[in-house]
Amino acid sequence: MQRDMKARIVTFIIGILFTALGLALIVKSAIGQSAVSGLAANLAFLGQIKTGTALLYLNVLFFTAEVLILRRNFKVLQLLQLPASLGFSVLVNFFLYDIPLVANLASSNYPVQFVILLVGVVIMALGISLFMEAKLVYMPYEGLNHVLHETFDVPFGTARRNFDLALVLISLLLILFFKIPNTTVREGTLILAVLMGTLTNFFMKRLNPGK
C-alpha cells in the first residue's frame, strides 16, 4: 500500500511537470490558450506579474469557491490542492521565464507557431492524464467543476463547458476594454477545446489499458 502511494505521488508530480511544460509551450505559441491560462495571461499583463503567479491567484479563487459551496462537506484531503497549485504555478513560471529553451521561444512564422502549439497540447494532455491517473487530488479548476456537478446536479461536461465559456468571455472583455494584444483567445483556443479531451482520453487508456 505504501509503495502504491509513493508511485501515485511520483505520477502526480510528473503529471504536474508535464502539464506546466505543455502550458508554457502553448503560451509561447501566441495563437491561443485555454480558458483558464488565457485569463491568467491577460490578468498578468494588466497586473504586470508573471503568468504563473496570476494562475495561482485564480486557482486560490477557484479553491475558495469550492470551500464556500461545500462548507461542512469539504474533504480535508482536498487542502492539498493549494500546495499542488503553488507547485504548478512555480513550474509554469520556471519554464516561461527561467529555461532559455522555452523562455526565448518566439516566432512570427505561423507554421512554427502552430507546431509549438500542437507540441504543447500533446505534452499538456499527457500531463493531465498522469495526474488524473494518480487519483490524489484535483487541481482547483477541475475540483470546482466537480463540486458544481455534484452539488447542483449539473453534468460535469456541461459545467466545464459553461465555465470555460464564461472565462473566455471575461478574457475577451479585458482584451477589448484594456486593449490587450490578443494572443490568448484565438484559433489555438478552439484547437485546445477540440483536441485536449480527445488526447487525454487517448493517453489515459494507454496508461490504464484495463479500464
mmCIF file of C-alpha atoms in Angstrom:
data_model
loop_
_atom_site.group_PDB
_atom_site.id
_atom_site.type_symbol
_atom_site.label_atom_id
_atom_site.label_comp_id
_atom_site.label_asym_id
_atom_site.label_seq_id
_atom_site.Cartn_x
_atom_site.Cartn_y
_atom_site.Cartn_z
ATOM 1 C CA MET A 1 0.000 0.000 0.000
ATOM 2 C CA GLN A 2 2.831 2.412 0.913
ATOM 3 C CA ARG A 3 4.667 1.597 -2.322
ATOM 4 C CA ASP A 4 1.447 2.212 -4.270
ATOM 5 C CA MET A 5 1.029 5.624 -2.618
ATOM 6 C CA LYS A 6 4.641 6.562 -3.449
ATOM 7 C CA ALA A 7 4.055 5.580 -7.083
ATOM 8 C CA ARG A 8 0.894 7.702 -7.188
ATOM 9 C CA ILE A 9 2.736 10.711 -5.732
ATOM 10 C CA VAL A 10 5.558 10.353 -8.277
ATOM 11 C CA THR A 11 2.995 10.020 -11.090
ATOM 12 C CA PHE A 12 1.187 13.134 -9.843
ATOM 13 C CA ILE A 13 4.416 15.176 -9.706
ATOM 14 C CA ILE A 14 5.470 14.074 -13.207
ATOM 15 C CA GLY A 15 1.973 14.909 -14.424
ATOM 16 C CA ILE A 16 2.156 18.424 -12.979
ATOM 17 C CA LEU A 17 5.622 18.871 -14.524
ATOM 18 C CA PHE A 18 4.420 17.850 -17.995
ATOM 19 C CA THR A 19 1.265 19.947 -17.704
ATOM 20 C CA ALA A 20 3.283 23.041 -16.775
ATOM 21 C CA LEU A 21 5.705 22.491 -19.678
ATOM 22 C CA GLY A 22 2.847 21.975 -22.117
ATOM 23 C CA LEU A 23 1.101 25.106 -20.880
ATOM 24 C CA ALA A 24 4.318 27.142 -21.252
ATOM 25 C CA LEU A 25 4.685 25.995 -24.862
ATOM 26 C CA ILE A 26 1.057 26.867 -25.603
ATOM 27 C CA VAL A 27 1.603 30.353 -24.176
ATOM 28 C CA LYS A 28 4.747 30.753 -26.302
ATOM 29 C CA SER A 29 2.876 29.791 -29.465
ATOM 30 C CA ALA A 30 0.957 33.093 -29.103
ATOM 31 C CA ILE A 31 -2.008 31.831 -31.148
ATOM 32 C CA GLY A 32 -4.432 30.989 -28.357
ATOM 33 C CA GLN A 33 -4.685 29.407 -24.923
ATOM 34 C CA SER A 34 -7.099 27.514 -22.712
ATOM 35 C CA ALA A 35 -9.872 29.389 -20.906
ATOM 36 C CA VAL A 36 -8.014 29.446 -17.561
ATOM 37 C CA SER A 37 -4.473 30.109 -18.771
ATOM 38 C CA GLY A 38 -5.738 32.740 -21.203
ATOM 39 C CA LEU A 39 -7.477 34.646 -18.428
ATOM 40 C CA ALA A 40 -4.366 34.287 -16.248
ATOM 41 C CA ALA A 41 -2.181 35.685 -19.045
ATOM 42 C CA ASN A 42 -4.456 38.693 -19.514
ATOM 43 C CA LEU A 43 -4.580 39.394 -15.776
ATOM 44 C CA ALA A 44 -0.795 39.027 -15.632
ATOM 45 C CA PHE A 45 -0.463 41.596 -18.435
ATOM 46 C CA LEU A 46 -2.694 44.060 -16.574
ATOM 47 C CA GLY A 47 -1.067 43.482 -13.193
ATOM 48 C CA GLN A 48 2.496 43.335 -14.555
ATOM 49 C CA ILE A 49 3.072 39.995 -12.861
ATOM 50 C CA LYS A 50 4.156 36.599 -14.137
ATOM 51 C CA THR A 51 1.586 34.340 -15.801
ATOM 52 C CA GLY A 52 2.137 31.505 -13.327
ATOM 53 C CA THR A 53 1.563 33.912 -10.427
ATOM 54 C CA ALA A 54 -1.737 35.087 -11.911
ATOM 55 C CA LEU A 55 -2.644 31.425 -12.418
ATOM 56 C CA LEU A 56 -2.007 30.778 -8.722
ATOM 57 C CA TYR A 57 -4.349 33.632 -7.745
ATOM 58 C CA LEU A 58 -7.070 32.196 -9.976
ATOM 59 C CA ASN A 59 -6.600 28.724 -8.508
ATOM 60 C CA VAL A 60 -6.895 30.119 -4.970
ATOM 61 C CA LEU A 61 -10.130 31.818 -6.059
ATOM 62 C CA PHE A 62 -11.480 28.546 -7.512
ATOM 63 C CA PHE A 63 -10.463 26.687 -4.353
ATOM 64 C CA THR A 64 -12.194 29.278 -2.144
ATOM 65 C CA ALA A 65 -15.373 28.835 -4.198
ATOM 66 C CA GLU A 66 -15.174 25.062 -3.600
ATOM 67 C CA VAL A 67 -14.937 25.583 0.162
ATOM 68 C CA LEU A 68 -17.817 28.079 0.231
ATOM 69 C CA ILE A 69 -20.097 25.772 -1.751
ATOM 70 C CA LEU A 70 -19.246 22.553 0.120
ATOM 71 C CA ARG A 71 -18.812 24.002 3.634
ATOM 72 C CA ARG A 72 -19.023 21.052 6.050
ATOM 73 C CA ASN A 73 -18.871 18.559 3.176
ATOM 74 C CA PHE A 74 -15.427 19.783 2.161
ATOM 75 C CA LYS A 75 -12.874 16.967 2.486
ATOM 76 C CA VAL A 76 -9.667 17.843 4.327
ATOM 77 C CA LEU A 77 -7.597 15.896 1.774
ATOM 78 C CA GLN A 78 -8.530 18.494 -0.846
ATOM 79 C CA LEU A 79 -6.471 21.073 1.067
ATOM 80 C CA LEU A 80 -3.604 19.531 -0.893
ATOM 81 C CA GLN A 81 -4.971 21.433 -3.890
ATOM 82 C CA LEU A 82 -3.220 24.528 -2.516
ATOM 83 C CA PRO A 83 0.379 23.213 -2.442
ATOM 84 C CA ALA A 84 -0.285 21.443 -5.759
ATOM 85 C CA SER A 85 -1.414 24.765 -7.255
ATOM 86 C CA LEU A 86 1.617 26.554 -5.836
ATOM 87 C CA GLY A 87 3.968 23.935 -7.261
ATOM 88 C CA PHE A 88 2.232 24.099 -10.634
ATOM 89 C CA SER A 89 2.464 27.894 -10.777
ATOM 90 C CA VAL A 90 6.159 27.841 -9.803
ATOM 91 C CA LEU A 91 6.821 25.339 -12.601
ATOM 92 C CA VAL A 92 4.889 27.416 -15.151
ATOM 93 C CA ASN A 93 6.953 30.486 -14.249
ATOM 94 C CA PHE A 94 10.131 28.395 -14.290
ATOM 95 C CA PHE A 95 9.503 27.167 -17.833
ATOM 96 C CA LEU A 96 8.199 30.518 -19.127
ATOM 97 C CA TYR A 97 10.911 32.762 -17.698
ATOM 98 C CA ASP A 98 13.916 30.760 -16.485
ATOM 99 C CA ILE A 99 14.501 27.968 -19.021
ATOM 100 C CA PRO A 100 16.144 29.642 -22.050
ATOM 101 C CA LEU A 101 14.952 26.977 -24.499
ATOM 102 C CA VAL A 102 11.333 27.834 -23.666
ATOM 103 C CA ALA A 103 11.667 31.434 -22.435
ATOM 104 C CA ASN A 104 13.340 32.528 -25.684
ATOM 105 C CA LEU A 105 10.970 30.514 -27.864
ATOM 106 C CA ALA A 106 9.223 33.047 -30.073
ATOM 107 C CA SER A 107 8.369 33.098 -33.753
ATOM 108 C CA SER A 108 6.332 35.206 -36.130
ATOM 109 C CA ASN A 109 6.282 32.285 -38.574
ATOM 110 C CA TYR A 110 2.741 30.906 -38.371
ATOM 111 C CA PRO A 111 3.562 27.250 -39.238
ATOM 112 C CA VAL A 112 6.216 27.267 -36.494
ATOM 113 C CA GLN A 113 3.745 28.794 -34.022
ATOM 114 C CA PHE A 114 1.228 26.111 -34.968
ATOM 115 C CA VAL A 115 3.752 23.323 -34.377
ATOM 116 C CA ILE A 116 4.697 24.804 -30.976
ATOM 117 C CA LEU A 117 1.011 24.886 -30.051
ATOM 118 C CA LEU A 118 0.423 21.272 -31.091
ATOM 119 C CA VAL A 119 3.509 20.024 -29.201
ATOM 120 C CA GLY A 120 2.313 21.935 -26.130
ATOM 121 C CA VAL A 121 -1.186 20.460 -26.399
ATOM 122 C CA VAL A 122 0.164 16.894 -26.619
ATOM 123 C CA ILE A 123 2.539 17.353 -23.661
ATOM 124 C CA MET A 124 -0.165 19.048 -21.577
ATOM 125 C CA ALA A 125 -2.697 16.296 -22.353
ATOM 126 C CA LEU A 126 -0.158 13.668 -21.260
ATOM 127 C CA GLY A 127 0.485 15.606 -18.042
ATOM 128 C CA ILE A 128 -3.215 15.919 -17.247
ATOM 129 C CA SER A 129 -3.664 12.188 -17.888
ATOM 130 C CA LEU A 130 -0.820 11.362 -15.500
ATOM 131 C CA PHE A 131 -2.017 13.453 -12.560
ATOM 132 C CA MET A 132 -5.609 12.291 -13.070
ATOM 133 C CA GLU A 133 -4.402 8.689 -13.130
ATOM 134 C CA ALA A 134 -2.607 9.296 -9.811
ATOM 135 C CA LYS A 135 -6.033 9.879 -8.197
ATOM 136 C CA LEU A 136 -4.719 12.062 -5.371
ATOM 137 C CA VAL A 137 -6.363 15.495 -5.552
ATOM 138 C CA TYR A 138 -7.994 17.650 -8.170
ATOM 139 C CA MET A 139 -6.480 20.889 -9.353
ATOM 140 C CA PRO A 140 -8.817 23.709 -8.186
ATOM 141 C CA TYR A 141 -10.474 24.398 -11.546
ATOM 142 C CA GLU A 142 -11.312 20.736 -12.079
ATOM 143 C CA GLY A 143 -12.288 20.479 -8.421
ATOM 144 C CA LEU A 144 -14.713 23.395 -8.662
ATOM 145 C CA ASN A 145 -16.369 21.911 -11.730
ATOM 146 C CA HIS A 146 -16.764 18.589 -9.905
ATOM 147 C CA VAL A 147 -18.319 20.444 -6.965
ATOM 148 C CA LEU A 148 -20.793 22.184 -9.274
ATOM 149 C CA HIS A 149 -21.566 18.828 -10.870
ATOM 150 C CA GLU A 150 -22.182 17.043 -7.576
ATOM 151 C CA THR A 151 -23.863 19.865 -5.641
ATOM 152 C CA PHE A 152 -26.223 21.232 -8.279
ATOM 153 C CA ASP A 153 -26.721 18.030 -10.294
ATOM 154 C CA VAL A 154 -25.243 19.610 -13.411
ATOM 155 C CA PRO A 155 -23.486 17.223 -15.832
ATOM 156 C CA PHE A 156 -19.737 17.670 -15.435
ATOM 157 C CA GLY A 157 -19.218 18.330 -19.136
ATOM 158 C CA THR A 158 -21.910 20.996 -19.096
ATOM 159 C CA ALA A 159 -20.461 22.697 -16.015
ATOM 160 C CA ARG A 160 -16.967 22.673 -17.540
ATOM 161 C CA ARG A 161 -18.165 23.983 -20.911
ATOM 162 C CA ASN A 162 -20.191 26.812 -19.394
ATOM 163 C CA PHE A 163 -17.373 27.803 -17.042
ATOM 164 C CA ASP A 164 -14.866 27.749 -19.918
ATOM 165 C CA LEU A 165 -17.147 29.973 -21.991
ATOM 166 C CA ALA A 166 -17.544 32.397 -19.080
ATOM 167 C CA LEU A 167 -13.766 32.682 -18.629
ATOM 168 C CA VAL A 168 -13.211 33.163 -22.370
ATOM 169 C CA LEU A 169 -15.860 35.913 -22.352
ATOM 170 C CA ILE A 170 -14.105 37.645 -19.435
ATOM 171 C CA SER A 171 -10.805 37.435 -21.345
ATOM 172 C CA LEU A 172 -12.400 38.955 -24.449
ATOM 173 C CA LEU A 173 -13.875 41.798 -22.401
ATOM 174 C CA LEU A 174 -10.484 42.502 -20.811
ATOM 175 C CA ILE A 175 -8.801 42.441 -24.238
ATOM 176 C CA LEU A 176 -11.347 44.866 -25.723
ATOM 177 C CA PHE A 177 -11.641 47.202 -22.740
ATOM 178 C CA PHE A 178 -7.923 47.448 -21.902
ATOM 179 C CA LYS A 179 -6.660 46.989 -25.493
ATOM 180 C CA ILE A 180 -4.505 43.984 -24.564
ATOM 181 C CA PRO A 181 -2.635 42.374 -27.504
ATOM 182 C CA ASN A 182 -4.716 39.285 -28.237
ATOM 183 C CA THR A 183 -2.575 36.159 -28.043
ATOM 184 C CA THR A 184 -4.966 34.252 -25.773
ATOM 185 C CA VAL A 185 -8.385 33.907 -27.446
ATOM 186 C CA ARG A 186 -7.601 32.804 -30.973
ATOM 187 C CA GLU A 187 -7.693 29.720 -33.189
ATOM 188 C CA GLY A 188 -5.470 27.903 -30.692
ATOM 189 C CA THR A 189 -8.260 28.203 -28.120
ATOM 190 C CA LEU A 190 -10.566 26.248 -30.430
ATOM 191 C CA ILE A 191 -7.850 23.677 -31.182
ATOM 192 C CA LEU A 192 -7.352 23.165 -27.451
ATOM 193 C CA ALA A 193 -11.091 22.718 -26.915
ATOM 194 C CA VAL A 194 -11.251 20.110 -29.688
ATOM 195 C CA LEU A 195 -8.044 18.165 -29.030
ATOM 196 C CA MET A 196 -7.459 18.261 -25.277
ATOM 197 C CA GLY A 197 -10.264 15.907 -24.261
ATOM 198 C CA THR A 198 -9.548 13.504 -27.118
ATOM 199 C CA LEU A 199 -5.830 13.341 -26.363
ATOM 200 C CA THR A 200 -6.416 12.996 -22.620
ATOM 201 C CA ASN A 201 -8.739 10.038 -23.218
ATOM 202 C CA PHE A 202 -6.142 8.517 -25.576
ATOM 203 C CA PHE A 203 -3.333 8.759 -23.016
ATOM 204 C CA MET A 204 -5.472 7.583 -20.095
ATOM 205 C CA LYS A 205 -6.487 4.434 -21.968
ATOM 206 C CA ARG A 206 -2.826 3.637 -22.561
ATOM 207 C CA LEU A 207 -1.806 4.427 -19.008
ATOM 208 C CA ASN A 208 -4.536 2.134 -17.717
ATOM 209 C CA PRO A 209 -5.407 -0.319 -20.512
ATOM 210 C CA GLY A 210 -7.533 -2.458 -18.181
ATOM 211 C CA LYS A 211 -10.213 0.249 -17.995
#
